[in-house]
PDB file of C-alpha atoms in Angstrom:
ATOM      1  CA  UNK A   1       0.134   0.011   0.112  1.00 50.00           C
ATOM      2  CA  UNK A   2       1.521   3.307  -0.941  1.00 52.00           C
ATOM      3  CA  UNK A   3       1.184   5.726   1.974  1.00 52.00           C
ATOM      4  CA  UNK A   4       0.074   8.953  -0.177  1.00 54.00           C
ATOM      5  CA  UNK A   5      -3.043   6.521  -1.190  1.00 64.00           C
ATOM      6  CA  UNK A   6      -4.135   6.079   2.530  1.00 68.00           C
ATOM      7  CA  UNK A   7      -7.473   7.834   2.312  1.00 76.00           C
ATOM      8  CA  UNK A   8      -8.671   6.212  -0.964  1.00 84.00           C
ATOM      9  CA  UNK A   9      -7.227   2.813   0.388  1.00 84.00           C
ATOM     10  CA  UNK A  10      -9.038   3.179   3.381  1.00 88.00           C
ATOM     11  CA  UNK A  11     -12.551   4.367   1.966  1.00 90.00           C
ATOM     12  CA  UNK A  12     -12.168   1.171  -0.560  1.00 89.00           C
ATOM     13  CA  UNK A  13     -11.444  -1.346   2.332  1.00 91.00           C
ATOM     14  CA  UNK A  14     -14.373   0.108   4.459  1.00 94.00           C
ATOM     15  CA  UNK A  15     -16.930  -0.349   1.434  1.00 94.00           C
ATOM     16  CA  UNK A  16     -15.419  -3.880   0.821  1.00 93.00           C
ATOM     17  CA  UNK A  17     -15.967  -5.001   4.418  1.00 96.00           C
ATOM     18  CA  UNK A  18     -19.775  -3.633   4.438  1.00 96.00           C
ATOM     19  CA  UNK A  19     -20.170  -5.555   1.142  1.00 94.00           C
ATOM     20  CA  UNK A  20     -18.773  -8.679   2.866  1.00 95.00           C
ATOM     21  CA  UNK A  21     -20.784  -8.391   5.925  1.00 96.00           C
ATOM     22  CA  UNK A  22     -24.142  -7.787   3.823  1.00 94.00           C
ATOM     23  CA  UNK A  23     -23.130 -10.850   1.931  1.00 92.00           C
ATOM     24  CA  UNK A  24     -22.183 -12.941   5.168  1.00 93.00           C
ATOM     25  CA  UNK A  25     -26.023 -11.951   6.353  1.00 92.00           C
ATOM     26  CA  UNK A  26     -27.358 -14.228   3.632  1.00 89.00           C
ATOM     27  CA  UNK A  27     -25.313 -17.060   4.768  1.00 85.00           C
ATOM     28  CA  UNK A  28     -26.272 -17.086   8.450  1.00 80.00           C
ATOM     29  CA  UNK A  29     -28.167 -20.220   8.395  1.00 78.00           C
ATOM     30  CA  UNK A  30     -25.257 -22.428   6.900  1.00 77.00           C
ATOM     31  CA  UNK A  31     -24.726 -25.354   9.416  1.00 78.00           C
ATOM     32  CA  UNK A  32     -21.285 -25.648  11.120  1.00 79.00           C
ATOM     33  CA  UNK A  33     -20.782 -21.831  11.608  1.00 87.00           C
ATOM     34  CA  UNK A  34     -19.175 -21.238  15.291  1.00 90.00           C
ATOM     35  CA  UNK A  35     -20.830 -18.913  17.507  1.00 94.00           C
ATOM     36  CA  UNK A  36     -18.172 -16.685  19.484  1.00 96.00           C
ATOM     37  CA  UNK A  37     -18.238 -13.894  21.931  1.00 98.00           C
ATOM     38  CA  UNK A  38     -15.221 -11.404  22.202  1.00 98.00           C
ATOM     39  CA  UNK A  39     -16.658 -10.566  25.955  1.00 98.00           C
ATOM     40  CA  UNK A  40     -16.892 -14.364  27.062  1.00 98.00           C
ATOM     41  CA  UNK A  41     -13.300 -14.688  25.823  1.00 98.00           C
ATOM     42  CA  UNK A  42     -11.960 -12.152  27.732  1.00 98.00           C
ATOM     43  CA  UNK A  43     -13.881 -13.164  30.772  1.00 98.00           C
ATOM     44  CA  UNK A  44     -12.460 -16.797  30.269  1.00 98.00           C
ATOM     45  CA  UNK A  45      -9.160 -17.983  28.683  1.00 97.00           C
ATOM     46  CA  UNK A  46      -7.815 -14.686  28.327  1.00 98.00           C
ATOM     47  CA  UNK A  47      -8.009 -13.695  31.795  1.00 98.00           C
ATOM     48  CA  UNK A  48      -6.919 -17.099  32.700  1.00 97.00           C
ATOM     49  CA  UNK A  49      -3.687 -16.627  30.467  1.00 96.00           C
ATOM     50  CA  UNK A  50      -3.112 -13.193  31.997  1.00 97.00           C
ATOM     51  CA  UNK A  51      -3.416 -14.195  35.635  1.00 96.00           C
ATOM     52  CA  UNK A  52      -1.198 -17.495  35.057  1.00 95.00           C
ATOM     53  CA  UNK A  53       1.581 -15.249  33.645  1.00 94.00           C
ATOM     54  CA  UNK A  54       1.136 -12.756  36.961  1.00 96.00           C
ATOM     55  CA  UNK A  55      -0.244  -9.949  34.954  1.00 96.00           C
ATOM     56  CA  UNK A  56       3.184  -9.349  33.720  1.00 94.00           C
ATOM     57  CA  UNK A  57       2.359  -7.049  30.462  1.00 93.00           C
ATOM     58  CA  UNK A  58      -1.051  -5.614  31.824  1.00 95.00           C
ATOM     59  CA  UNK A  59      -2.362  -4.789  35.447  1.00 96.00           C
ATOM     60  CA  UNK A  60      -5.131  -6.579  36.676  1.00 97.00           C
ATOM     61  CA  UNK A  61      -7.022  -3.164  37.064  1.00 97.00           C
ATOM     62  CA  UNK A  62      -6.628  -2.160  33.681  1.00 96.00           C
ATOM     63  CA  UNK A  63      -7.701  -5.166  32.186  1.00 97.00           C
ATOM     64  CA  UNK A  64     -10.922  -5.227  34.562  1.00 97.00           C
ATOM     65  CA  UNK A  65     -11.564  -1.446  33.517  1.00 96.00           C
ATOM     66  CA  UNK A  66     -11.246  -2.636  29.833  1.00 97.00           C
ATOM     67  CA  UNK A  67     -13.630  -5.679  30.358  1.00 98.00           C
ATOM     68  CA  UNK A  68     -16.191  -3.120  32.311  1.00 97.00           C
ATOM     69  CA  UNK A  69     -16.455  -0.884  29.470  1.00 96.00           C
ATOM     70  CA  UNK A  70     -17.053  -3.279  26.875  1.00 97.00           C
ATOM     71  CA  UNK A  71     -19.388  -5.247  28.723  1.00 97.00           C
ATOM     72  CA  UNK A  72     -21.312  -2.084  29.443  1.00 96.00           C
ATOM     73  CA  UNK A  73     -22.364  -1.892  26.005  1.00 95.00           C
ATOM     74  CA  UNK A  74     -21.803  -5.442  24.367  1.00 97.00           C
ATOM     75  CA  UNK A  75     -25.467  -6.266  24.590  1.00 97.00           C
ATOM     76  CA  UNK A  76     -26.075  -3.620  22.219  1.00 96.00           C
ATOM     77  CA  UNK A  77     -23.517  -4.718  19.419  1.00 97.00           C
ATOM     78  CA  UNK A  78     -24.808  -6.207  16.417  1.00 97.00           C
ATOM     79  CA  UNK A  79     -23.987  -9.759  15.996  1.00 97.00           C
ATOM     80  CA  UNK A  80     -23.359 -11.521  12.870  1.00 96.00           C
ATOM     81  CA  UNK A  81     -21.056 -13.865  10.630  1.00 96.00           C
ATOM     82  CA  UNK A  82     -17.576 -12.144  10.258  1.00 97.00           C
ATOM     83  CA  UNK A  83     -14.346 -12.853   8.585  1.00 94.00           C
ATOM     84  CA  UNK A  84     -12.207 -12.772  11.970  1.00 95.00           C
ATOM     85  CA  UNK A  85      -9.122 -12.424  10.209  1.00 93.00           C
ATOM     86  CA  UNK A  86      -9.394  -8.897   8.232  1.00 91.00           C
ATOM     87  CA  UNK A  87      -6.020  -7.869   7.000  1.00 89.00           C
ATOM     88  CA  UNK A  88      -4.321  -6.791   3.653  1.00 86.00           C
ATOM     89  CA  UNK A  89      -2.955 -10.321   3.408  1.00 85.00           C
ATOM     90  CA  UNK A  90      -6.447 -11.681   2.971  1.00 87.00           C
ATOM     91  CA  UNK A  91      -8.190  -8.670   1.261  1.00 83.00           C
ATOM     92  CA  UNK A  92      -6.624  -8.268  -1.904  1.00 83.00           C
ATOM     93  CA  UNK A  93      -5.841  -5.233  -4.068  1.00 78.00           C
ATOM     94  CA  UNK A  94      -4.331  -4.696  -7.212  1.00 78.00           C
ATOM     95  CA  UNK A  95      -3.199  -1.336  -8.693  1.00 72.00           C
ATOM     96  CA  UNK A  96      -5.702   0.182  -5.886  1.00 71.00           C
ATOM     97  CA  UNK A  97      -8.617  -1.736  -6.977  1.00 77.00           C
ATOM     98  CA  UNK A  98     -10.172  -4.449  -4.958  1.00 82.00           C
ATOM     99  CA  UNK A  99      -9.341  -7.848  -6.263  1.00 82.00           C
ATOM    100  CA  UNK A 100     -10.831 -10.328  -3.817  1.00 86.00           C
ATOM    101  CA  UNK A 101     -10.487 -11.950  -0.166  1.00 86.00           C
ATOM    102  CA  UNK A 102      -9.163 -15.331   0.995  1.00 83.00           C
ATOM    103  CA  UNK A 103      -8.991 -17.204   4.061  1.00 84.00           C
ATOM    104  CA  UNK A 104     -12.116 -17.815   6.125  1.00 86.00           C
ATOM    105  CA  UNK A 105     -10.758 -20.367   8.406  1.00 87.00           C
ATOM    106  CA  UNK A 106     -11.691 -18.267  11.304  1.00 89.00           C
ATOM    107  CA  UNK A 107     -14.847 -16.680  10.166  1.00 93.00           C
ATOM    108  CA  UNK A 108     -17.508 -17.180  13.231  1.00 94.00           C
ATOM    109  CA  UNK A 109     -20.579 -15.474  14.664  1.00 96.00           C
ATOM    110  CA  UNK A 110     -19.383 -12.746  16.684  1.00 97.00           C
ATOM    111  CA  UNK A 111     -19.856  -8.978  17.211  1.00 98.00           C
ATOM    112  CA  UNK A 112     -19.899  -6.901  13.625  1.00 97.00           C
ATOM    113  CA  UNK A 113     -17.406  -4.412  14.816  1.00 97.00           C
ATOM    114  CA  UNK A 114     -14.989  -6.982  15.748  1.00 98.00           C
ATOM    115  CA  UNK A 115     -13.708  -7.202  11.926  1.00 97.00           C
ATOM    116  CA  UNK A 116     -13.286  -3.016  11.314  1.00 96.00           C
ATOM    117  CA  UNK A 117     -11.596  -3.171  14.903  1.00 97.00           C
ATOM    118  CA  UNK A 118      -9.122  -6.020  13.947  1.00 96.00           C
ATOM    119  CA  UNK A 119      -8.275  -4.450  10.534  1.00 95.00           C
ATOM    120  CA  UNK A 120      -7.549  -1.137  12.030  1.00 95.00           C
ATOM    121  CA  UNK A 121      -5.453  -2.469  14.776  1.00 96.00           C
ATOM    122  CA  UNK A 122      -3.207  -4.482  11.956  1.00 92.00           C
ATOM    123  CA  UNK A 123      -1.990  -1.572  10.501  1.00 91.00           C
ATOM    124  CA  UNK A 124      -0.026  -0.533  13.789  1.00 90.00           C
ATOM    125  CA  UNK A 125       1.754  -4.185  14.132  1.00 85.00           C
ATOM    126  CA  UNK A 126       5.126  -4.298  13.477  1.00 65.00           C
ATOM    127  CA  UNK A 127       4.574  -7.347  11.035  1.00 60.00           C
ATOM    128  CA  UNK A 128       2.874  -5.118   8.600  1.00 57.00           C
ATOM    129  CA  UNK A 129       5.923  -2.745   8.566  1.00 58.00           C
ATOM    130  CA  UNK A 130       3.634   0.176   7.264  1.00 65.00           C
ATOM    131  CA  UNK A 131       5.154   2.712  10.100  1.00 77.00           C
ATOM    132  CA  UNK A 132       2.031   4.784   9.683  1.00 81.00           C
ATOM    133  CA  UNK A 133       2.388   8.042  11.983  1.00 87.00           C
ATOM    134  CA  UNK A 134      -0.497   8.874  14.372  1.00 90.00           C
ATOM    135  CA  UNK A 135      -2.430  11.046  12.181  1.00 90.00           C
ATOM    136  CA  UNK A 136      -2.062   8.742   9.137  1.00 89.00           C
ATOM    137  CA  UNK A 137      -3.772   6.149  11.312  1.00 93.00           C
ATOM    138  CA  UNK A 138      -6.528   8.476  12.297  1.00 93.00           C
ATOM    139  CA  UNK A 139      -6.870   9.330   8.759  1.00 90.00           C
ATOM    140  CA  UNK A 140      -7.204   5.699   8.054  1.00 90.00           C
ATOM    141  CA  UNK A 141      -9.981   5.284  10.989  1.00 94.00           C
ATOM    142  CA  UNK A 142     -11.888   8.026   9.530  1.00 93.00           C
ATOM    143  CA  UNK A 143     -12.063   7.064   5.995  1.00 92.00           C
ATOM    144  CA  UNK A 144     -12.492   3.457   6.677  1.00 94.00           C
ATOM    145  CA  UNK A 145     -15.724   4.400   8.678  1.00 94.00           C
ATOM    146  CA  UNK A 146     -16.932   6.569   5.948  1.00 93.00           C
ATOM    147  CA  UNK A 147     -16.372   3.789   3.497  1.00 94.00           C
ATOM    148  CA  UNK A 148     -18.396   1.409   5.495  1.00 95.00           C
ATOM    149  CA  UNK A 149     -21.062   3.662   6.098  1.00 93.00           C
ATOM    150  CA  UNK A 150     -21.556   4.429   1.940  1.00 92.00           C
ATOM    151  CA  UNK A 151     -22.421   0.589   1.690  1.00 92.00           C
ATOM    152  CA  UNK A 152     -23.672  -0.387   5.610  1.00 90.00           C
ATOM    153  CA  UNK A 153     -24.241   1.161   8.647  1.00 90.00           C
ATOM    154  CA  UNK A 154     -22.143   1.566  11.964  1.00 93.00           C
ATOM    155  CA  UNK A 155     -24.307   1.966  14.758  1.00 93.00           C
ATOM    156  CA  UNK A 156     -24.169   4.418  17.661  1.00 92.00           C
ATOM    157  CA  UNK A 157     -23.267   1.537  20.024  1.00 94.00           C
ATOM    158  CA  UNK A 158     -20.455   0.288  17.855  1.00 95.00           C
ATOM    159  CA  UNK A 159     -19.184   3.897  17.567  1.00 93.00           C
ATOM    160  CA  UNK A 160     -18.857   4.213  21.319  1.00 93.00           C
ATOM    161  CA  UNK A 161     -17.616   0.578  21.652  1.00 95.00           C
ATOM    162  CA  UNK A 162     -14.916   0.687  19.068  1.00 96.00           C
ATOM    163  CA  UNK A 163     -12.183   1.743  21.469  1.00 96.00           C
ATOM    164  CA  UNK A 164     -12.815  -0.985  23.999  1.00 97.00           C
ATOM    165  CA  UNK A 165     -13.256  -3.623  21.377  1.00 98.00           C
ATOM    166  CA  UNK A 166      -9.722  -2.834  19.722  1.00 98.00           C
ATOM    167  CA  UNK A 167      -8.070  -2.868  23.558  1.00 98.00           C
ATOM    168  CA  UNK A 168      -9.772  -6.380  23.943  1.00 98.00           C
ATOM    169  CA  UNK A 169      -8.451  -7.783  20.946  1.00 98.00           C
ATOM    170  CA  UNK A 170      -4.835  -6.600  21.743  1.00 98.00           C
ATOM    171  CA  UNK A 171      -5.221  -8.056  25.178  1.00 98.00           C
ATOM    172  CA  UNK A 172      -6.632 -11.362  23.477  1.00 97.00           C
ATOM    173  CA  UNK A 173      -3.035 -11.248  21.659  1.00 97.00           C
ATOM    174  CA  UNK A 174      -1.157 -10.613  24.709  1.00 97.00           C
ATOM    175  CA  UNK A 175      -2.681 -13.632  26.404  1.00 97.00           C
ATOM    176  CA  UNK A 176      -2.247 -15.954  23.455  1.00 97.00           C
ATOM    177  CA  UNK A 177       1.281 -14.969  22.675  1.00 96.00           C
ATOM    178  CA  UNK A 178       2.269 -15.079  26.448  1.00 93.00           C
ATOM    179  CA  UNK A 179       0.886 -18.666  26.427  1.00 92.00           C
ATOM    180  CA  UNK A 180       2.855 -19.691  23.302  1.00 94.00           C
ATOM    181  CA  UNK A 181       6.096 -17.903  24.952  1.00 93.00           C
ATOM    182  CA  UNK A 182       6.264 -15.365  21.960  1.00 95.00           C
ATOM    183  CA  UNK A 183       7.562 -12.686  23.995  1.00 94.00           C
ATOM    184  CA  UNK A 184       8.033  -9.864  21.234  1.00 93.00           C
ATOM    185  CA  UNK A 185       4.512 -10.592  19.716  1.00 93.00           C
ATOM    186  CA  UNK A 186       2.960 -10.152  22.987  1.00 95.00           C
ATOM    187  CA  UNK A 187       4.908  -6.571  23.859  1.00 94.00           C
ATOM    188  CA  UNK A 188       3.898  -5.535  20.322  1.00 93.00           C
ATOM    189  CA  UNK A 189       0.203  -6.433  21.154  1.00 95.00           C
ATOM    190  CA  UNK A 190       0.736  -4.665  24.643  1.00 96.00           C
ATOM    191  CA  UNK A 191       2.178  -1.606  22.851  1.00 94.00           C
ATOM    192  CA  UNK A 192      -0.666  -1.339  20.548  1.00 95.00           C
ATOM    193  CA  UNK A 193      -3.311  -1.777  23.497  1.00 97.00           C
ATOM    194  CA  UNK A 194      -1.422   0.943  25.296  1.00 96.00           C
ATOM    195  CA  UNK A 195      -1.874   3.197  22.222  1.00 96.00           C
ATOM    196  CA  UNK A 196      -5.154   2.588  21.941  1.00 97.00           C
ATOM    197  CA  UNK A 197      -6.108   3.259  25.600  1.00 96.00           C
ATOM    198  CA  UNK A 198      -4.385   6.446  25.500  1.00 95.00           C
ATOM    199  CA  UNK A 199      -6.171   7.335  22.325  1.00 96.00           C
ATOM    200  CA  UNK A 200      -9.862   6.523  23.442  1.00 94.00           C
ATOM    201  CA  UNK A 201     -11.132   9.917  23.424  1.00 93.00           C
ATOM    202  CA  UNK A 202      -9.927  10.967  20.201  1.00 94.00           C
ATOM    203  CA  UNK A 203     -11.213   7.411  18.525  1.00 95.00           C
ATOM    204  CA  UNK A 204     -14.737   8.039  19.815  1.00 91.00           C
ATOM    205  CA  UNK A 205     -14.478  11.495  18.492  1.00 91.00           C
ATOM    206  CA  UNK A 206     -13.487  10.511  15.313  1.00 91.00           C
ATOM    207  CA  UNK A 207     -16.168   7.876  15.241  1.00 88.00           C
ATOM    208  CA  UNK A 208     -18.644  10.440  15.842  1.00 80.00           C
ATOM    209  CA  UNK A 209     -17.497  12.512  12.907  1.00 61.00           C
ATOM    210  CA  UNK A 210     -15.984  10.204  10.200  1.00 53.00           C
ATOM    211  CA  UNK A 211     -15.924  11.487   6.939  1.00 50.00           C
ATOM    212  CA  UNK A 212     -13.473  11.411   3.933  1.00 44.00           C
ATOM    213  CA  UNK A 213     -10.369  13.209   5.074  1.00 47.00           C
ATOM    214  CA  UNK A 214      -7.352  14.206   3.102  1.00 50.00           C
ATOM    215  CA  UNK A 215      -3.833  13.759   4.659  1.00 48.00           C
ATOM    216  CA  UNK A 216      -2.197  17.297   5.154  1.00 48.00           C
ATOM    217  CA  UNK A 217       0.713  17.591   2.843  1.00 44.00           C
ATOM    218  CA  UNK A 218       3.196  17.881   5.463  1.00 43.00           C
ATOM    219  CA  UNK A 219       2.085  14.298   6.516  1.00 46.00           C
ATOM    220  CA  UNK A 220       2.606  13.130   3.028  1.00 42.00           C
ATOM    221  CA  UNK A 221       5.931  14.479   2.772  1.00 39.00           C
ATOM    222  CA  UNK A 222       6.685  12.745   6.417  1.00 42.00           C
ATOM    223  CA  UNK A 223       5.542   9.303   4.674  1.00 39.00           C
ATOM    224  CA  UNK A 224       7.497   9.694   1.707  1.00 40.00           C
ATOM    225  CA  UNK A 225      10.519  10.484   3.599  1.00 40.00           C
ATOM    226  CA  UNK A 226      10.206   7.591   6.142  1.00 36.00           C
TER     227      UNK A 226
END
């Protein structure tokens, strides 16, 4: 992905994800689809793994606060079949145009906003190697939401819950990688968790006013020089 094409790519990605969710709703009756709950995972194996590790990466109080915030809005979040592994390795673009998606092995019924949160978090991982600035990431968030809403809907509850959903996804990764002994991956997940937690207010503000946003020229120059 070219960094100077972030707004257009984000807008397209949001629309592609909305189209997929709309198509998924026609498959709800297919047998063998697994039901899952991010909240149940947080209160189950994620908590167990973090406790077993002695709360090495995240304090128990921070974990409990994040889960309480998610739980307060969870029953108002739309649930449906989702992809569950949304990133640019599975959502394919060729010369800026969407060309297809792959890898539905993790698909499940879960909260719909999980897919969008997971995708946005993936842009911050060391593995992606995009090295987005903070402003670029927020531009991506705003434009992805705008693209999604051109084809679908992001509910008020989903907008409110997005930062907490993203925090829980990263805590899920912390717990998973701690359990597998992959220290660097666990630390990367915790770093992203900390970023989202620090930016909760701004994320919620962007969610309220999402619309197409250009990147300021100085941000483009910064990305070209990075």
